[in-house]
Structures are given as structure tokens and as C-alpha cells.
Amino acid sequence: MSAPPTGGPPEENPSGGPRARGDRTGVLRRLLRPRGLTVRPQTAARHDTAPDLDDCRRELARWQRHADSFERELTRVSFERAHLLAWLAALHPSSAVVAPAAGAGPDGTHLLRLVAGGRQLSWRLPPRDIPLFAHVPYTERATGHLTRDGPAAAEQAAHIRSHTRLLALEGTLFAAPAPARGRPQAGPAEH
């Protein structure tokens, strides 16, 4: 026979207080928890988002400065383009016309059309640039050799390049010989 236990029954909290209930619920949670999941401690430190937000704001400000810089450069280039086109139209007064762009709608876009090197060339003009072309005849509809749509951009660029080479070649053929460097030019005698 076995000897009776020497000690009494395990001691329980007679009141069934929080320690006893906490032990039981902890055991139940561990048993009912799906396998592979870890319990996140409730006292885990939360990530402070303030530095991330500050970094994002600095990055946004940096990109905004880039965008503003590009916008200023685009405005400068557009302004220069408009002046060069106005000058080009002044060099071709017999063929240059400004006409509303086909299907431009309410935005007021116009076309500058002219003939150079025997081919029609055309460029879109935004409404803000129209005052630069006061010296160019305005027509509601293009007439004569300017009735068709302008060439495709690639064809127009190729024609401009070849025409520029021809003009440069012509300029070198018919130009007066340049004086040799280092030698003084003969001028009227001074007395």
C-alpha cells in the first residue's frame, strides 16, 4: 500500500482572485492560439513617425524646388523659341502667315506657316505668343500653298537640317576671303 500524502492538497487562492484567473486564462490562450503565431508583447515600443514625416517633408520640398526650376527653364526656352520663330517669320515675309490651328478649340492655339527651301514648315503658337507675330499677316484660313497640313515633325526637322547645311555652304562659297590672321589690313593712308 502506498503511504498517504504527507502534505495537504495544493494550495489555491481561496478567493479565486486575479492571480488564479490570470493563470487559467493564460493557459487557455496558449492552448487556443493558432500555431505559428507569436504573441506580441503589449508593452512593445511604438515606432515614432515624426522623423519619417520630417524626412518626407524635406524630400517633398526638394522635389518641389526641382519642379520649380524645370518650370522656369521651360518658360525661358518657350520664350526664346517664340522670339526665334518671330524672327524667322520676318525673314520670310512673302510666305509667312498666322492662322488658327485646325481643331484648336477654345484654347486659341495658332499655327505659324511659311515656306523655306521650297517646303512648307509650320509651328504651333500658344495664345501668349501671338503678340510677337503682329508683323505676320493673319488669315482665318490658309490659302494657296499653305492649305495643306504641315509636315510631320521628323520630316520638318530633317528638311531644316538639310536647308541649313545648304545655306551654310552657300555662305562659304560666296563670302569674301577672310584676311589672314596676324597681318594688318591695308587701309587708307593716314597723313
mmCIF file of C-alpha atoms in Angstrom:
data_model
loop_
_atom_site.group_PDB
_atom_site.id
_atom_site.type_symbol
_atom_site.label_atom_id
_atom_site.label_comp_id
_atom_site.label_asym_id
_atom_site.label_seq_id
_atom_site.Cartn_x
_atom_site.Cartn_y
_atom_site.Cartn_z
ATOM 1 C CA MET A 1 0.000 0.000 0.000
ATOM 2 C CA SER A 2 1.040 3.409 -0.548
ATOM 3 C CA ALA A 3 1.531 5.920 2.073
ATOM 4 C CA PRO A 4 -0.886 8.773 2.318
ATOM 5 C CA PRO A 5 0.439 12.038 1.025
ATOM 6 C CA THR A 6 2.208 13.904 3.697
ATOM 7 C CA GLY A 7 1.298 17.271 2.522
ATOM 8 C CA GLY A 8 -2.155 18.664 2.093
ATOM 9 C CA PRO A 9 -3.827 19.465 -1.188
ATOM 10 C CA PRO A 10 -2.171 22.095 -3.359
ATOM 11 C CA GLU A 11 -2.929 25.489 -2.111
ATOM 12 C CA GLU A 12 -5.305 27.530 -4.153
ATOM 13 C CA ASN A 13 -6.247 31.041 -3.756
ATOM 14 C CA PRO A 14 -9.421 30.628 -1.723
ATOM 15 C CA SER A 15 -10.903 33.802 -3.126
ATOM 16 C CA GLY A 16 -10.290 32.778 -6.769
ATOM 17 C CA GLY A 17 -8.552 36.156 -7.115
ATOM 18 C CA PRO A 18 -6.823 37.686 -10.070
ATOM 19 C CA ARG A 19 -3.732 35.544 -9.872
ATOM 20 C CA ALA A 20 -5.683 32.333 -10.180
ATOM 21 C CA ARG A 21 -7.867 33.646 -13.011
ATOM 22 C CA GLY A 22 -4.838 35.104 -14.794
ATOM 23 C CA ASP A 23 -3.071 31.764 -14.673
ATOM 24 C CA ARG A 24 -6.089 29.967 -16.107
ATOM 25 C CA THR A 25 -6.710 32.462 -18.903
ATOM 26 C CA GLY A 26 -3.017 32.441 -19.830
ATOM 27 C CA VAL A 27 -3.092 28.647 -20.142
ATOM 28 C CA LEU A 28 -6.298 28.816 -22.204
ATOM 29 C CA ARG A 29 -4.834 31.454 -24.548
ATOM 30 C CA ARG A 30 -1.728 29.352 -25.105
ATOM 31 C CA LEU A 31 -3.823 26.287 -25.878
ATOM 32 C CA LEU A 32 -6.252 28.056 -28.203
ATOM 33 C CA ARG A 33 -3.676 30.165 -30.038
ATOM 34 C CA PRO A 34 -3.111 29.097 -33.684
ATOM 35 C CA ARG A 35 0.260 27.512 -34.260
ATOM 36 C CA GLY A 36 2.981 29.662 -35.824
ATOM 37 C CA LEU A 37 1.709 32.949 -34.421
ATOM 38 C CA THR A 38 3.699 34.762 -31.852
ATOM 39 C CA VAL A 39 2.170 36.858 -29.193
ATOM 40 C CA ARG A 40 3.122 40.485 -29.444
ATOM 41 C CA PRO A 41 4.018 41.873 -26.092
ATOM 42 C CA GLN A 42 1.621 44.583 -25.048
ATOM 43 C CA THR A 43 4.442 46.741 -23.841
ATOM 44 C CA ALA A 44 6.206 46.873 -27.253
ATOM 45 C CA ALA A 45 7.590 50.301 -28.081
ATOM 46 C CA ARG A 46 5.638 52.107 -30.765
ATOM 47 C CA HIS A 47 7.516 53.480 -33.778
ATOM 48 C CA ASP A 48 7.857 57.238 -33.688
ATOM 49 C CA THR A 49 6.651 58.545 -37.093
ATOM 50 C CA ALA A 50 7.763 62.143 -36.581
ATOM 51 C CA PRO A 51 11.259 61.637 -38.102
ATOM 52 C CA ASP A 52 9.762 59.832 -41.115
ATOM 53 C CA LEU A 53 7.264 62.626 -41.631
ATOM 54 C CA ASP A 54 10.036 65.230 -41.426
ATOM 55 C CA ASP A 55 12.101 63.268 -43.979
ATOM 56 C CA CYS A 56 9.100 63.096 -46.313
ATOM 57 C CA ARG A 57 8.523 66.838 -45.993
ATOM 58 C CA ARG A 58 12.181 67.583 -46.758
ATOM 59 C CA GLU A 59 12.050 65.263 -49.766
ATOM 60 C CA LEU A 60 8.829 66.919 -50.962
ATOM 61 C CA ALA A 61 10.422 70.373 -50.644
ATOM 62 C CA ARG A 62 13.488 69.183 -52.577
ATOM 63 C CA TRP A 63 11.374 67.797 -55.426
ATOM 64 C CA GLN A 64 9.261 70.947 -55.453
ATOM 65 C CA ARG A 65 12.435 73.022 -55.925
ATOM 66 C CA HIS A 66 13.391 70.775 -58.855
ATOM 67 C CA ALA A 67 9.925 71.135 -60.401
ATOM 68 C CA ASP A 68 10.043 74.923 -59.995
ATOM 69 C CA SER A 69 13.489 75.026 -61.586
ATOM 70 C CA PHE A 70 12.314 72.946 -64.545
ATOM 71 C CA GLU A 71 9.243 75.144 -64.929
ATOM 72 C CA ARG A 72 11.398 78.298 -65.043
ATOM 73 C CA GLU A 73 13.707 76.683 -67.622
ATOM 74 C CA LEU A 74 10.758 75.576 -69.755
ATOM 75 C CA THR A 75 9.309 79.085 -69.645
ATOM 76 C CA ARG A 76 12.664 80.564 -70.685
ATOM 77 C CA VAL A 77 13.045 78.115 -73.582
ATOM 78 C CA SER A 78 9.463 78.701 -74.732
ATOM 79 C CA PHE A 79 10.045 82.465 -74.663
ATOM 80 C CA GLU A 80 13.241 82.099 -76.698
ATOM 81 C CA ARG A 81 11.524 79.767 -79.196
ATOM 82 C CA ALA A 82 8.722 82.273 -79.745
ATOM 83 C CA HIS A 83 11.193 85.076 -80.458
ATOM 84 C CA LEU A 84 13.207 82.933 -82.863
ATOM 85 C CA LEU A 85 10.033 81.958 -84.737
ATOM 86 C CA ALA A 86 9.003 85.635 -84.958
ATOM 87 C CA TRP A 87 12.447 86.426 -86.387
ATOM 88 C CA LEU A 88 12.190 83.537 -88.855
ATOM 89 C CA ALA A 89 8.786 84.813 -89.985
ATOM 90 C CA ALA A 90 10.320 88.275 -90.533
ATOM 91 C CA LEU A 91 12.995 86.674 -92.739
ATOM 92 C CA HIS A 92 10.265 85.055 -94.910
ATOM 93 C CA PRO A 93 7.696 87.855 -95.297
ATOM 94 C CA SER A 94 6.330 86.646 -98.622
ATOM 95 C CA SER A 95 5.174 83.264 -97.340
ATOM 96 C CA ALA A 96 4.659 83.613 -93.580
ATOM 97 C CA VAL A 97 1.107 83.586 -92.240
ATOM 98 C CA VAL A 98 -0.515 83.004 -88.868
ATOM 99 C CA ALA A 99 -3.754 81.033 -88.904
ATOM 100 C CA PRO A 100 -5.898 79.312 -86.289
ATOM 101 C CA ALA A 101 -4.875 75.708 -85.774
ATOM 102 C CA ALA A 102 -7.301 73.108 -87.087
ATOM 103 C CA GLY A 103 -9.364 71.754 -84.217
ATOM 104 C CA ALA A 104 -7.667 74.070 -81.735
ATOM 105 C CA GLY A 105 -10.888 74.645 -79.874
ATOM 106 C CA PRO A 106 -11.210 77.261 -77.178
ATOM 107 C CA ASP A 107 -7.516 77.304 -76.221
ATOM 108 C CA GLY A 108 -6.688 79.686 -79.089
ATOM 109 C CA THR A 109 -3.679 77.837 -80.479
ATOM 110 C CA HIS A 110 -2.484 79.162 -83.843
ATOM 111 C CA LEU A 111 -0.046 77.978 -86.485
ATOM 112 C CA LEU A 112 2.813 79.897 -87.987
ATOM 113 C CA ARG A 113 3.262 78.642 -91.533
ATOM 114 C CA LEU A 114 5.926 79.628 -94.015
ATOM 115 C CA VAL A 115 7.815 78.257 -96.975
ATOM 116 C CA ALA A 116 11.570 77.820 -96.686
ATOM 117 C CA GLY A 117 13.730 75.884 -99.104
ATOM 118 C CA GLY A 118 10.711 75.128 -101.263
ATOM 119 C CA ARG A 119 8.807 73.304 -98.492
ATOM 120 C CA GLN A 120 6.093 74.334 -96.096
ATOM 121 C CA LEU A 121 7.045 74.491 -92.436
ATOM 122 C CA SER A 122 4.701 75.078 -89.522
ATOM 123 C CA TRP A 123 4.846 75.579 -85.767
ATOM 124 C CA ARG A 124 2.167 75.769 -83.088
ATOM 125 C CA LEU A 125 1.883 79.081 -81.286
ATOM 126 C CA PRO A 126 0.239 79.326 -77.870
ATOM 127 C CA PRO A 127 -2.035 82.353 -77.367
ATOM 128 C CA ARG A 128 0.508 84.160 -75.154
ATOM 129 C CA ASP A 129 2.979 84.290 -78.093
ATOM 130 C CA ILE A 130 0.598 85.750 -80.713
ATOM 131 C CA PRO A 131 1.527 89.412 -79.977
ATOM 132 C CA LEU A 132 5.089 88.683 -81.149
ATOM 133 C CA PHE A 133 3.695 87.948 -84.625
ATOM 134 C CA ALA A 134 1.985 91.296 -85.268
ATOM 135 C CA HIS A 135 4.244 91.758 -88.330
ATOM 136 C CA VAL A 136 2.971 88.499 -89.884
ATOM 137 C CA PRO A 137 -0.242 88.504 -91.946
ATOM 138 C CA TYR A 138 -3.158 86.852 -90.193
ATOM 139 C CA THR A 139 -5.662 84.722 -92.049
ATOM 140 C CA GLU A 140 -8.702 82.821 -90.888
ATOM 141 C CA ARG A 141 -7.921 80.081 -93.387
ATOM 142 C CA ALA A 142 -4.666 79.241 -95.040
ATOM 143 C CA THR A 143 -4.793 79.759 -98.783
ATOM 144 C CA GLY A 144 -2.705 78.756 -101.762
ATOM 145 C CA HIS A 145 0.426 76.779 -100.995
ATOM 146 C CA LEU A 146 -0.328 76.828 -97.242
ATOM 147 C CA THR A 147 -3.658 74.999 -97.345
ATOM 148 C CA ARG A 148 -2.429 71.512 -96.505
ATOM 149 C CA ASP A 149 -1.375 70.462 -93.037
ATOM 150 C CA GLY A 150 2.257 70.963 -92.200
ATOM 151 C CA PRO A 151 4.824 68.189 -92.456
ATOM 152 C CA ALA A 152 5.407 65.690 -89.695
ATOM 153 C CA ALA A 153 7.851 66.849 -87.042
ATOM 154 C CA ALA A 154 10.581 64.419 -88.111
ATOM 155 C CA GLU A 155 10.271 65.414 -91.788
ATOM 156 C CA GLN A 156 10.308 69.083 -90.881
ATOM 157 C CA ALA A 157 13.407 68.687 -88.705
ATOM 158 C CA ALA A 158 15.215 66.800 -91.477
ATOM 159 C CA HIS A 159 14.318 69.496 -94.015
ATOM 160 C CA ILE A 160 15.502 72.274 -91.688
ATOM 161 C CA ARG A 161 18.837 70.497 -91.161
ATOM 162 C CA SER A 162 19.461 69.989 -94.884
ATOM 163 C CA HIS A 163 18.341 73.541 -95.722
ATOM 164 C CA THR A 164 20.659 74.912 -93.012
ATOM 165 C CA ARG A 165 23.603 72.962 -94.468
ATOM 166 C CA LEU A 166 22.836 74.346 -97.933
ATOM 167 C CA LEU A 167 22.640 77.908 -96.636
ATOM 168 C CA ALA A 168 25.922 77.477 -94.747
ATOM 169 C CA LEU A 169 27.593 76.035 -97.831
ATOM 170 C CA GLU A 170 26.254 78.882 -99.963
ATOM 171 C CA GLY A 171 27.538 81.365 -97.414
ATOM 172 C CA THR A 172 31.038 79.935 -97.528
ATOM 173 C CA LEU A 173 31.109 79.790 -101.334
ATOM 174 C CA PHE A 174 30.100 83.379 -101.896
ATOM 175 C CA ALA A 175 31.773 85.001 -98.928
ATOM 176 C CA ALA A 176 34.772 87.270 -99.435
ATOM 177 C CA PRO A 177 38.010 85.673 -98.355
ATOM 178 C CA ALA A 178 38.824 86.473 -94.781
ATOM 179 C CA PRO A 179 42.037 88.386 -94.145
ATOM 180 C CA ALA A 180 44.929 86.342 -92.842
ATOM 181 C CA ARG A 181 45.325 86.475 -89.117
ATOM 182 C CA GLY A 182 48.194 88.403 -87.689
ATOM 183 C CA ARG A 183 48.637 90.671 -90.692
ATOM 184 C CA PRO A 184 47.324 94.192 -90.523
ATOM 185 C CA GLN A 185 44.854 95.081 -93.203
ATOM 186 C CA ALA A 186 45.816 97.682 -95.723
ATOM 187 C CA GLY A 187 43.703 100.750 -95.221
ATOM 188 C CA PRO A 188 43.704 104.284 -96.468
ATOM 189 C CA ALA A 189 46.945 106.027 -95.774
ATOM 190 C CA GLU A 190 46.807 108.458 -92.914
ATOM 191 C CA HIS A 191 48.687 111.749 -93.260
#
